[in-house]
Amino acid sequence: VKADEQIILRQVMTDKRAVYAQNLQLTDAESRAFWPIYDEYEIKAKKLNDEFLKLVDDYAAKFGSLTDADASEMLKTKMRIEKEREDLKQAYTKKVAKALPPVKALRYAQVETRLDNMLRREVYGLIPLAQ
């Protein structure tokens, strides 16, 4: 599972910038405003993604011998990561909304949601349910 999830994550992160460029069709001025915000967001999001991958790796290592204490701790960590990820997404979507015209800001948020949903479906689909 570890190799598959990391391959998927790496591929999505590589393609993500191109997807935004293609879908947003930014002017030069919009690009100068948008890309620094995007890059800052991705650096912070990567930290959360790395934490999530560590959680998945820990789960895989304990799969089949998961204790109640392990499960409780993993659930707490999962919920914290999800909340931090959503808070980060909200904060940076607001920054994008200040930097881009409203239609492009909405398009950014839509693309972000689509990519996020696709990534979650791919990665979570690889993880077996707790036993």
PDB file of C-alpha atoms in Angstrom:
ATOM      1  CA  VAL A   1       0.000   0.000   0.000  1.00  0.00           C
ATOM      2  CA  LYS A   2       2.766   2.465   0.943  1.00  0.00           C
ATOM      3  CA  ALA A   3       4.362   2.574  -2.511  1.00  0.00           C
ATOM      4  CA  ASP A   4       0.995   2.876  -4.273  1.00  0.00           C
ATOM      5  CA  GLU A   5      -0.265   5.728  -2.092  1.00  0.00           C
ATOM      6  CA  GLN A   6       2.997   7.649  -2.425  1.00  0.00           C
ATOM      7  CA  ILE A   7       3.039   7.190  -6.206  1.00  0.00           C
ATOM      8  CA  ILE A   8      -0.526   8.512  -6.431  1.00  0.00           C
ATOM      9  CA  LEU A   9       0.234  11.470  -4.166  1.00  0.00           C
ATOM     10  CA  ARG A  10       3.405  12.363  -6.055  1.00  0.00           C
ATOM     11  CA  GLN A  11       1.639  12.161  -9.423  1.00  0.00           C
ATOM     12  CA  VAL A  12      -1.264  14.326  -8.279  1.00  0.00           C
ATOM     13  CA  MET A  13       1.073  16.915  -6.791  1.00  0.00           C
ATOM     14  CA  THR A  14       3.089  17.035 -10.023  1.00  0.00           C
ATOM     15  CA  ASP A  15       0.021  17.363 -12.208  1.00  0.00           C
ATOM     16  CA  LYS A  16      -1.836  19.756  -9.908  1.00  0.00           C
ATOM     17  CA  ARG A  17       0.031  22.894 -10.949  1.00  0.00           C
ATOM     18  CA  ALA A  18      -0.600  22.126 -14.630  1.00  0.00           C
ATOM     19  CA  VAL A  19      -4.282  21.498 -13.917  1.00  0.00           C
ATOM     20  CA  TYR A  20      -4.613  24.903 -12.245  1.00  0.00           C
ATOM     21  CA  ALA A  21      -2.721  26.660 -15.033  1.00  0.00           C
ATOM     22  CA  GLN A  22      -4.954  25.057 -17.656  1.00  0.00           C
ATOM     23  CA  ASN A  23      -8.226  25.708 -15.825  1.00  0.00           C
ATOM     24  CA  LEU A  24      -7.592  29.198 -14.485  1.00  0.00           C
ATOM     25  CA  GLN A  25      -6.120  30.774 -17.641  1.00  0.00           C
ATOM     26  CA  LEU A  26      -4.468  33.500 -15.578  1.00  0.00           C
ATOM     27  CA  THR A  27      -3.259  36.794 -16.974  1.00  0.00           C
ATOM     28  CA  ASP A  28       0.312  37.827 -16.125  1.00  0.00           C
ATOM     29  CA  ALA A  29      -0.912  40.047 -13.283  1.00  0.00           C
ATOM     30  CA  GLU A  30      -3.182  37.300 -11.938  1.00  0.00           C
ATOM     31  CA  SER A  31      -0.306  34.804 -12.143  1.00  0.00           C
ATOM     32  CA  ARG A  32       1.944  37.088 -10.097  1.00  0.00           C
ATOM     33  CA  ALA A  33      -0.778  37.302  -7.435  1.00  0.00           C
ATOM     34  CA  PHE A  34      -1.892  33.648  -7.494  1.00  0.00           C
ATOM     35  CA  TRP A  35       1.211  31.432  -7.730  1.00  0.00           C
ATOM     36  CA  PRO A  36       2.934  32.645  -4.535  1.00  0.00           C
ATOM     37  CA  ILE A  37      -0.309  31.953  -2.607  1.00  0.00           C
ATOM     38  CA  TYR A  38      -0.624  28.557  -4.271  1.00  0.00           C
ATOM     39  CA  ASP A  39       3.001  27.631  -3.523  1.00  0.00           C
ATOM     40  CA  GLU A  40       2.665  28.659   0.132  1.00  0.00           C
ATOM     41  CA  TYR A  41      -0.549  26.615   0.433  1.00  0.00           C
ATOM     42  CA  GLU A  42       1.049  23.543  -1.141  1.00  0.00           C
ATOM     43  CA  ILE A  43       4.027  23.663   1.246  1.00  0.00           C
ATOM     44  CA  LYS A  44       1.668  23.701   4.235  1.00  0.00           C
ATOM     45  CA  ALA A  45      -0.627  21.069   2.687  1.00  0.00           C
ATOM     46  CA  LYS A  46       2.370  18.804   2.033  1.00  0.00           C
ATOM     47  CA  LYS A  47       3.139  18.740   5.761  1.00  0.00           C
ATOM     48  CA  LEU A  48      -0.392  17.502   6.440  1.00  0.00           C
ATOM     49  CA  ASN A  49      -0.182  14.988   3.597  1.00  0.00           C
ATOM     50  CA  ASP A  50       3.096  13.677   5.037  1.00  0.00           C
ATOM     51  CA  GLU A  51       1.435  13.312   8.445  1.00  0.00           C
ATOM     52  CA  PHE A  52      -1.452  11.460   6.826  1.00  0.00           C
ATOM     53  CA  LEU A  53       0.924   9.108   4.993  1.00  0.00           C
ATOM     54  CA  LYS A  54       2.726   8.402   8.273  1.00  0.00           C
ATOM     55  CA  LEU A  55      -0.634   7.575   9.847  1.00  0.00           C
ATOM     56  CA  VAL A  56      -1.453   5.212   6.977  1.00  0.00           C
ATOM     57  CA  ASP A  57       1.972   3.585   7.287  1.00  0.00           C
ATOM     58  CA  ASP A  58       1.481   3.113  11.036  1.00  0.00           C
ATOM     59  CA  TYR A  59      -1.936   1.605  10.366  1.00  0.00           C
ATOM     60  CA  ALA A  60      -0.520  -0.758   7.738  1.00  0.00           C
ATOM     61  CA  ALA A  61       2.242  -1.854  10.115  1.00  0.00           C
ATOM     62  CA  LYS A  62      -0.300  -2.675  12.826  1.00  0.00           C
ATOM     63  CA  PHE A  63      -3.000  -4.062  10.527  1.00  0.00           C
ATOM     64  CA  GLY A  64      -4.357  -7.299  11.940  1.00  0.00           C
ATOM     65  CA  SER A  65      -2.986  -6.581  15.422  1.00  0.00           C
ATOM     66  CA  LEU A  66      -4.575  -3.183  16.037  1.00  0.00           C
ATOM     67  CA  THR A  67      -5.340  -2.547  19.716  1.00  0.00           C
ATOM     68  CA  ASP A  68      -8.148  -0.326  20.975  1.00  0.00           C
ATOM     69  CA  ALA A  69      -5.505   2.158  22.165  1.00  0.00           C
ATOM     70  CA  ASP A  70      -3.900   2.191  18.689  1.00  0.00           C
ATOM     71  CA  ALA A  71      -7.289   2.704  17.048  1.00  0.00           C
ATOM     72  CA  SER A  72      -8.251   5.531  19.429  1.00  0.00           C
ATOM     73  CA  GLU A  73      -4.966   7.343  18.833  1.00  0.00           C
ATOM     74  CA  MET A  74      -5.200   6.885  15.056  1.00  0.00           C
ATOM     75  CA  LEU A  75      -8.770   8.195  15.024  1.00  0.00           C
ATOM     76  CA  LYS A  76      -7.722  11.287  17.001  1.00  0.00           C
ATOM     77  CA  THR A  77      -4.843  11.908  14.611  1.00  0.00           C
ATOM     78  CA  LYS A  78      -7.039  11.384  11.539  1.00  0.00           C
ATOM     79  CA  MET A  79      -9.656  13.838  12.826  1.00  0.00           C
ATOM     80  CA  ARG A  80      -6.992  16.447  13.695  1.00  0.00           C
ATOM     81  CA  ILE A  81      -5.365  16.174  10.266  1.00  0.00           C
ATOM     82  CA  GLU A  82      -8.734  16.491   8.513  1.00  0.00           C
ATOM     83  CA  LYS A  83      -9.665  19.574  10.562  1.00  0.00           C
ATOM     84  CA  GLU A  84      -6.280  21.210   9.949  1.00  0.00           C
ATOM     85  CA  ARG A  85      -6.531  20.411   6.237  1.00  0.00           C
ATOM     86  CA  GLU A  86     -10.008  21.969   6.010  1.00  0.00           C
ATOM     87  CA  ASP A  87      -8.932  25.050   8.012  1.00  0.00           C
ATOM     88  CA  LEU A  88      -5.917  25.466   5.717  1.00  0.00           C
ATOM     89  CA  LYS A  89      -8.061  25.081   2.606  1.00  0.00           C
ATOM     90  CA  GLN A  90     -10.557  27.686   3.885  1.00  0.00           C
ATOM     91  CA  ALA A  91      -7.820  30.191   4.773  1.00  0.00           C
ATOM     92  CA  TYR A  92      -6.060  29.897   1.425  1.00  0.00           C
ATOM     93  CA  THR A  93      -9.261  29.939  -0.598  1.00  0.00           C
ATOM     94  CA  LYS A  94      -9.978  33.312   1.058  1.00  0.00           C
ATOM     95  CA  LYS A  95      -6.504  34.530   0.031  1.00  0.00           C
ATOM     96  CA  VAL A  96      -7.097  33.359  -3.538  1.00  0.00           C
ATOM     97  CA  ALA A  97     -10.494  35.107  -3.526  1.00  0.00           C
ATOM     98  CA  LYS A  98      -8.740  38.389  -2.678  1.00  0.00           C
ATOM     99  CA  ALA A  99      -6.100  37.878  -5.377  1.00  0.00           C
ATOM    100  CA  LEU A 100      -8.247  36.753  -8.321  1.00  0.00           C
ATOM    101  CA  PRO A 101     -11.497  37.893  -9.946  1.00  0.00           C
ATOM    102  CA  PRO A 102     -14.544  36.154  -8.376  1.00  0.00           C
ATOM    103  CA  VAL A 103     -15.188  33.735 -11.257  1.00  0.00           C
ATOM    104  CA  LYS A 104     -11.576  32.549 -11.274  1.00  0.00           C
ATOM    105  CA  ALA A 105     -11.529  32.287  -7.470  1.00  0.00           C
ATOM    106  CA  LEU A 106     -14.638  30.088  -7.631  1.00  0.00           C
ATOM    107  CA  ARG A 107     -13.053  28.014 -10.392  1.00  0.00           C
ATOM    108  CA  TYR A 108      -9.948  27.597  -8.204  1.00  0.00           C
ATOM    109  CA  ALA A 109     -12.104  26.327  -5.323  1.00  0.00           C
ATOM    110  CA  GLN A 110     -13.938  23.926  -7.643  1.00  0.00           C
ATOM    111  CA  VAL A 111     -10.711  22.518  -9.081  1.00  0.00           C
ATOM    112  CA  GLU A 112      -9.247  22.173  -5.588  1.00  0.00           C
ATOM    113  CA  THR A 113     -12.322  20.213  -4.457  1.00  0.00           C
ATOM    114  CA  ARG A 114     -12.234  17.956  -7.520  1.00  0.00           C
ATOM    115  CA  LEU A 115      -8.544  17.183  -7.081  1.00  0.00           C
ATOM    116  CA  ASP A 116      -8.977  16.621  -3.363  1.00  0.00           C
ATOM    117  CA  ASN A 117     -11.914  14.254  -3.919  1.00  0.00           C
ATOM    118  CA  MET A 118     -10.011  12.351  -6.605  1.00  0.00           C
ATOM    119  CA  LEU A 119      -6.957  11.995  -4.383  1.00  0.00           C
ATOM    120  CA  ARG A 120      -8.982  10.849  -1.389  1.00  0.00           C
ATOM    121  CA  ARG A 121     -10.849   8.287  -3.482  1.00  0.00           C
ATOM    122  CA  GLU A 122      -7.598   6.893  -4.869  1.00  0.00           C
ATOM    123  CA  VAL A 123      -5.674   6.757  -1.597  1.00  0.00           C
ATOM    124  CA  TYR A 124      -8.530   5.735   0.715  1.00  0.00           C
ATOM    125  CA  GLY A 125      -9.479   3.031  -1.772  1.00  0.00           C
ATOM    126  CA  LEU A 126      -6.106   1.378  -1.113  1.00  0.00           C
ATOM    127  CA  ILE A 127      -6.568   1.261   2.662  1.00  0.00           C
ATOM    128  CA  PRO A 128      -8.409  -1.776   4.047  1.00  0.00           C
ATOM    129  CA  LEU A 129     -10.955  -1.144   6.808  1.00  0.00           C
ATOM    130  CA  ALA A 130      -9.910  -1.743  10.411  1.00  0.00           C
ATOM    131  CA  GLN A 131     -10.395  -5.306  11.647  1.00  0.00           C
TER     132      GLN A 131
END
